[in-house]
Amino acid sequence: DTEVTQTPKHLVMGMTNKKSLKCEQHMGHRAMYWYKQKAKKPPELMFVYSYEKLSINESVPSRFSPECPNSSLLNLHLHALQPEDSALYLCASSHERTRTGSYEQYFGPGTRLTVT
Amino acid sequence: ELKVEQNPLFLSMQEGKNYTIYCNYSTTSDRLYWYRQDPGKSLESLFVLLSNGAVKQEGRLMASLDTKARLSTLHITAAVHDLSATYFCAVKSGGSNYKLTFGKGTLLTVNP
């Protein structure tokens, strides 16, 4: 299984709502990532978890709250978002250590988020 | 701070023609990736280049890495319409195994 899954595919939320994005992988990867991608731009790294511990937070506003309940799951909790947070949110995973050192990241299909 | 520059940013080419996308980066790195993204879709990993002189080929695409020149190329041979997509290069940033700095992407359109 070389797939990263994300739910939901689309999400529309108001600025006062609380919602969560979910990501799952069964490749045995121990590093998981959240990226944000605006239209016609490259992905921007938000968070990295390594062995279920937060390893990198790229100064993301606190209205985004990541959680890694176990090695296969990654959540992104959303609260009081702004319209400018509308974007494609991508989850990725990679091995934490590899024989080749590639750390190749496998991306999920993304959640298209619209904040109204 | 690592900077990654891709060029061209837009490429319109005819089917059957050859072309090259360039990816320059500003500081030493030992890992470079090429990804493809179709409109509204996720990123698909194409190539991982780990050493100077590395060359990888898949179908009509060939990627190479020159770490001394801090340059990677993605060469397209005899383009077909199915190759139309945005292509990103990404370079490992600093000492982290996880952080990648992406180029702005090259929007490739292959016309019949």
mmCIF file of N, CA and C in Angstrom, chain A residues 6 31 33 35 37 40-45 48-51 55-56 58 88 90-91 94-96 100-110 112, chain B residues 6 10 30-31 33-35 37 39-50 56 86 88-89 92 96-105 107:
data_model
loop_
_atom_site.group_PDB
_atom_site.id
_atom_site.type_symbol
_atom_site.label_atom_id
_atom_site.label_comp_id
_atom_site.label_asym_id
_atom_site.label_seq_id
_atom_site.Cartn_x
_atom_site.Cartn_y
_atom_site.Cartn_z
ATOM 1 N N GLN A 6 -6.692 11.237 2.521
ATOM 2 C CA GLN A 6 -7.097 12.429 3.251
ATOM 3 C C GLN A 6 -8.611 12.571 3.170
ATOM 4 N N ALA A 31 7.412 9.680 9.639
ATOM 5 C CA ALA A 31 7.392 11.142 9.510
ATOM 6 C C ALA A 31 6.152 11.518 8.705
ATOM 7 N N TYR A 33 3.578 15.020 7.469
ATOM 8 C CA TYR A 33 3.704 16.440 7.176
ATOM 9 C C TYR A 33 2.338 17.042 6.821
ATOM 10 N N TYR A 35 1.105 20.420 4.595
ATOM 11 C CA TYR A 35 1.463 21.523 3.719
ATOM 12 C C TYR A 35 0.203 22.306 3.381
ATOM 13 N N GLN A 37 -1.183 24.800 0.211
ATOM 14 C CA GLN A 37 -0.859 25.226 -1.134
ATOM 15 C C GLN A 37 -1.949 26.154 -1.667
ATOM 16 N N LYS A 40 -1.690 28.133 -7.883
ATOM 17 C CA LYS A 40 -0.555 28.511 -8.728
ATOM 18 C C LYS A 40 0.713 28.813 -7.924
ATOM 19 N N LYS A 41 0.798 28.273 -6.720
ATOM 20 C CA LYS A 41 1.985 28.440 -5.870
ATOM 21 C C LYS A 41 2.520 27.072 -5.470
ATOM 22 N N PRO A 42 3.778 27.016 -5.040
ATOM 23 C CA PRO A 42 4.284 25.727 -4.527
ATOM 24 C C PRO A 42 3.735 25.449 -3.139
ATOM 25 N N PRO A 43 3.806 24.211 -2.691
ATOM 26 C CA PRO A 43 3.366 23.892 -1.328
ATOM 27 C C PRO A 43 4.269 24.575 -0.300
ATOM 28 N N GLU A 44 3.653 24.956 0.828
ATOM 29 C CA GLU A 44 4.400 25.542 1.941
ATOM 30 C C GLU A 44 4.286 24.599 3.131
ATOM 31 N N LEU A 45 5.415 24.249 3.698
ATOM 32 C CA LEU A 45 5.415 23.356 4.852
ATOM 33 C C LEU A 45 4.797 24.059 6.058
ATOM 34 N N VAL A 48 5.694 19.216 10.798
ATOM 35 C CA VAL A 48 6.248 17.879 10.604
ATOM 36 C C VAL A 48 6.189 17.143 11.934
ATOM 37 N N TYR A 49 5.722 15.897 11.877
ATOM 38 C CA TYR A 49 5.773 15.004 13.019
ATOM 39 C C TYR A 49 6.763 13.891 12.715
ATOM 40 N N SER A 50 7.583 13.590 13.697
ATOM 41 C CA SER A 50 8.507 12.479 13.588
ATOM 42 C C SER A 50 8.296 11.579 14.798
ATOM 43 N N TYR A 51 8.020 10.313 14.570
ATOM 44 C CA TYR A 51 7.711 9.380 15.660
ATOM 45 C C TYR A 51 6.656 9.959 16.593
ATOM 46 N N SER A 55 7.966 17.905 15.295
ATOM 47 C CA SER A 55 9.382 18.157 15.034
ATOM 48 C C SER A 55 9.599 19.547 14.455
ATOM 49 N N ILE A 56 8.673 19.987 13.613
ATOM 50 C CA ILE A 56 8.798 21.291 12.980
ATOM 51 C C ILE A 56 7.438 21.982 12.980
ATOM 52 N N GLU A 58 6.343 25.587 11.374
ATOM 53 C CA GLU A 58 6.858 26.707 10.603
ATOM 54 C C GLU A 58 6.124 27.996 10.950
ATOM 55 N N LEU A 88 -5.531 24.514 -0.668
ATOM 56 C CA LEU A 88 -5.454 23.055 -0.705
ATOM 57 C C LEU A 88 -4.499 22.626 0.414
ATOM 58 N N LEU A 90 -2.387 19.706 1.991
ATOM 59 C CA LEU A 90 -1.807 18.430 1.600
ATOM 60 C C LEU A 90 -1.119 17.779 2.787
ATOM 61 N N CYS A 91 -1.351 16.493 2.914
ATOM 62 C CA CYS A 91 -0.644 15.682 3.888
ATOM 63 C C CYS A 91 0.408 14.863 3.126
ATOM 64 N N SER A 94 6.777 10.143 4.989
ATOM 65 C CA SER A 94 8.037 9.596 4.504
ATOM 66 C C SER A 94 8.620 8.690 5.568
ATOM 67 N N HIS A 95 9.568 7.858 5.153
ATOM 68 C CA HIS A 95 10.321 7.113 6.140
ATOM 69 C C HIS A 95 11.124 8.097 6.970
ATOM 70 N N GLU A 96 11.354 7.759 8.236
ATOM 71 C CA GLU A 96 12.167 8.600 9.089
ATOM 72 C C GLU A 96 13.640 8.338 8.804
ATOM 73 N N THR A 100 18.786 4.382 1.669
ATOM 74 C CA THR A 100 19.321 5.257 0.627
ATOM 75 C C THR A 100 19.366 6.716 1.054
ATOM 76 N N GLY A 101 18.692 7.044 2.153
ATOM 77 C CA GLY A 101 18.664 8.440 2.593
ATOM 78 C C GLY A 101 17.780 9.320 1.751
ATOM 79 N N SER A 102 16.811 8.724 1.047
ATOM 80 C CA SER A 102 16.027 9.551 0.138
ATOM 81 C C SER A 102 14.965 10.386 0.840
ATOM 82 N N TYR A 103 14.385 9.878 1.936
ATOM 83 C CA TYR A 103 13.314 10.584 2.649
ATOM 84 C C TYR A 103 12.238 11.077 1.683
ATOM 85 N N GLU A 104 11.963 10.269 0.688
ATOM 86 C CA GLU A 104 10.988 10.663 -0.324
ATOM 87 C C GLU A 104 9.618 10.850 0.301
ATOM 88 N N GLN A 105 8.978 11.972 0.011
ATOM 89 C CA GLN A 105 7.676 12.270 0.580
ATOM 90 C C GLN A 105 6.579 11.845 -0.399
ATOM 91 N N TYR A 106 5.584 11.137 0.157
ATOM 92 C CA TYR A 106 4.427 10.712 -0.614
ATOM 93 C C TYR A 106 3.248 11.572 -0.183
ATOM 94 N N PHE A 107 2.610 12.180 -1.154
ATOM 95 C CA PHE A 107 1.547 13.130 -0.858
ATOM 96 C C PHE A 107 0.165 12.496 -1.000
ATOM 97 N N GLY A 108 -0.745 12.931 -0.124
ATOM 98 C CA GLY A 108 -2.143 12.567 -0.267
ATOM 99 C C GLY A 108 -2.827 13.471 -1.286
ATOM 100 N N PRO A 109 -4.110 13.182 -1.583
ATOM 101 C CA PRO A 109 -4.846 13.932 -2.606
ATOM 102 C C PRO A 109 -5.223 15.349 -2.185
ATOM 103 N N GLY A 110 -5.160 15.622 -0.891
ATOM 104 C CA GLY A 110 -5.450 16.975 -0.444
ATOM 105 C C GLY A 110 -6.893 17.199 -0.036
ATOM 106 N N ARG A 112 -9.525 20.403 -0.174
ATOM 107 C CA ARG A 112 -9.752 21.757 -0.683
ATOM 108 C C ARG A 112 -10.613 22.494 0.337
ATOM 109 N N GLN B 6 13.351 28.036 -10.644
ATOM 110 C CA GLN B 6 13.046 27.217 -11.793
ATOM 111 C C GLN B 6 12.858 28.113 -12.997
ATOM 112 N N PHE B 10 6.718 29.134 -17.421
ATOM 113 C CA PHE B 10 5.658 28.718 -18.340
ATOM 114 C C PHE B 10 6.325 28.162 -19.593
ATOM 115 N N ASP B 30 22.280 17.939 -0.710
ATOM 116 C CA ASP B 30 22.593 16.605 -1.222
ATOM 117 C C ASP B 30 21.351 15.833 -1.646
ATOM 118 N N ARG B 31 20.235 16.577 -1.802
ATOM 119 C CA ARG B 31 19.021 15.871 -2.171
ATOM 120 C C ARG B 31 18.120 16.780 -2.975
ATOM 121 N N TYR B 33 14.468 16.735 -5.534
ATOM 122 C CA TYR B 33 13.297 15.981 -5.951
ATOM 123 C C TYR B 33 12.599 16.705 -7.096
ATOM 124 N N TRP B 34 12.000 15.919 -7.957
ATOM 125 C CA TRP B 34 11.096 16.462 -8.971
ATOM 126 C C TRP B 34 9.708 15.873 -8.742
ATOM 127 N N TYR B 35 8.699 16.777 -8.779
ATOM 128 C CA TYR B 35 7.313 16.378 -8.606
ATOM 129 C C TYR B 35 6.502 16.883 -9.783
ATOM 130 N N GLN B 37 2.427 17.895 -10.779
ATOM 131 C CA GLN B 37 1.098 18.170 -10.231
ATOM 132 C C GLN B 37 0.134 18.491 -11.368
ATOM 133 N N PRO B 39 -3.697 19.756 -12.573
ATOM 134 C CA PRO B 39 -4.575 20.793 -12.009
ATOM 135 C C PRO B 39 -5.547 20.228 -10.976
ATOM 136 N N GLY B 40 -5.580 20.845 -9.807
ATOM 137 C CA GLY B 40 -6.498 20.432 -8.752
ATOM 138 C C GLY B 40 -6.134 19.126 -8.077
ATOM 139 N N LYS B 41 -4.984 18.577 -8.413
ATOM 140 C CA LYS B 41 -4.588 17.270 -7.866
ATOM 141 C C LYS B 41 -3.388 17.416 -6.935
ATOM 142 N N SER B 42 -2.961 16.286 -6.420
ATOM 143 C CA SER B 42 -1.833 16.276 -5.491
ATOM 144 C C SER B 42 -0.509 16.191 -6.242
ATOM 145 N N LEU B 43 0.565 16.112 -5.479
ATOM 146 C CA LEU B 43 1.899 16.022 -6.061
ATOM 147 C C LEU B 43 2.290 14.561 -6.223
ATOM 148 N N GLU B 44 2.823 14.246 -7.380
ATOM 149 C CA GLU B 44 3.303 12.902 -7.671
ATOM 150 C C GLU B 44 4.819 12.952 -7.759
ATOM 151 N N SER B 45 5.477 12.092 -7.012
ATOM 152 C CA SER B 45 6.927 12.060 -7.030
ATOM 153 C C SER B 45 7.416 11.463 -8.339
ATOM 154 N N LEU B 46 8.325 12.173 -9.006
ATOM 155 C CA LEU B 46 8.896 11.684 -10.266
ATOM 156 C C LEU B 46 10.296 11.118 -10.050
ATOM 157 N N PHE B 47 11.174 11.920 -9.460
ATOM 158 C CA PHE B 47 12.564 11.510 -9.312
ATOM 159 C C PHE B 47 13.117 12.007 -7.976
ATOM 160 N N VAL B 48 14.026 11.187 -7.415
ATOM 161 C CA VAL B 48 14.820 11.598 -6.259
ATOM 162 C C VAL B 48 16.272 11.509 -6.696
ATOM 163 N N LEU B 49 17.006 12.604 -6.591
ATOM 164 C CA LEU B 49 18.402 12.646 -7.022
ATOM 165 C C LEU B 49 19.264 12.900 -5.799
ATOM 166 N N LEU B 50 20.189 11.990 -5.532
ATOM 167 C CA LEU B 50 20.910 12.023 -4.257
ATOM 168 C C LEU B 50 22.392 12.298 -4.382
ATOM 169 N N LYS B 56 18.399 10.030 -13.810
ATOM 170 C CA LYS B 56 17.308 9.050 -13.744
ATOM 171 C C LYS B 56 16.361 9.306 -14.907
ATOM 172 N N THR B 86 2.056 20.832 -14.039
ATOM 173 C CA THR B 86 3.049 21.709 -13.405
ATOM 174 C C THR B 86 4.131 20.832 -12.790
ATOM 175 N N PHE B 88 7.451 20.698 -10.333
ATOM 176 C CA PHE B 88 8.178 21.378 -9.261
ATOM 177 C C PHE B 88 9.489 20.649 -8.992
ATOM 178 N N CYS B 89 10.550 21.415 -8.786
ATOM 179 C CA CYS B 89 11.717 20.825 -8.161
ATOM 180 C C CYS B 89 11.708 21.260 -6.688
ATOM 181 N N LYS B 92 16.343 19.756 -0.560
ATOM 182 C CA LYS B 92 16.456 19.598 0.898
ATOM 183 C C LYS B 92 17.066 20.858 1.482
ATOM 184 N N SER B 96 17.914 19.794 8.065
ATOM 185 C CA SER B 96 16.742 18.964 8.344
ATOM 186 C C SER B 96 16.531 17.943 7.240
ATOM 187 N N ASN B 97 16.160 16.726 7.631
ATOM 188 C CA ASN B 97 15.815 15.721 6.623
ATOM 189 C C ASN B 97 14.417 15.920 6.072
ATOM 190 N N TYR B 98 13.657 16.809 6.725
ATOM 191 C CA TYR B 98 12.245 16.909 6.384
ATOM 192 C C TYR B 98 11.896 18.137 5.560
ATOM 193 N N LYS B 99 12.687 19.192 5.681
ATOM 194 C CA LYS B 99 12.294 20.447 5.059
ATOM 195 C C LYS B 99 12.753 20.506 3.619
ATOM 196 N N LEU B 100 11.815 20.816 2.769
ATOM 197 C CA LEU B 100 12.115 21.016 1.358
ATOM 198 C C LEU B 100 11.792 22.450 0.979
ATOM 199 N N THR B 101 12.627 23.035 0.155
ATOM 200 C CA THR B 101 12.314 24.325 -0.455
ATOM 201 C C THR B 101 11.942 24.055 -1.906
ATOM 202 N N PHE B 102 10.746 24.456 -2.260
ATOM 203 C CA PHE B 102 10.234 24.208 -3.601
ATOM 204 C C PHE B 102 10.547 25.377 -4.530
ATOM 205 N N GLY B 103 10.774 25.064 -5.800
ATOM 206 C CA GLY B 103 10.760 26.094 -6.827
ATOM 207 C C GLY B 103 9.341 26.536 -7.077
ATOM 208 N N LYS B 104 9.177 27.591 -7.880
ATOM 209 C CA LYS B 104 7.843 28.129 -8.128
ATOM 210 C C LYS B 104 7.015 27.244 -9.053
ATOM 211 N N GLY B 105 7.671 26.308 -9.700
ATOM 212 C CA GLY B 105 6.943 25.413 -10.597
ATOM 213 C C GLY B 105 7.005 25.877 -12.044
ATOM 214 N N LEU B 107 4.786 25.489 -15.445
ATOM 215 C CA LEU B 107 3.522 25.046 -16.049
ATOM 216 C C LEU B 107 3.800 24.656 -17.496
#
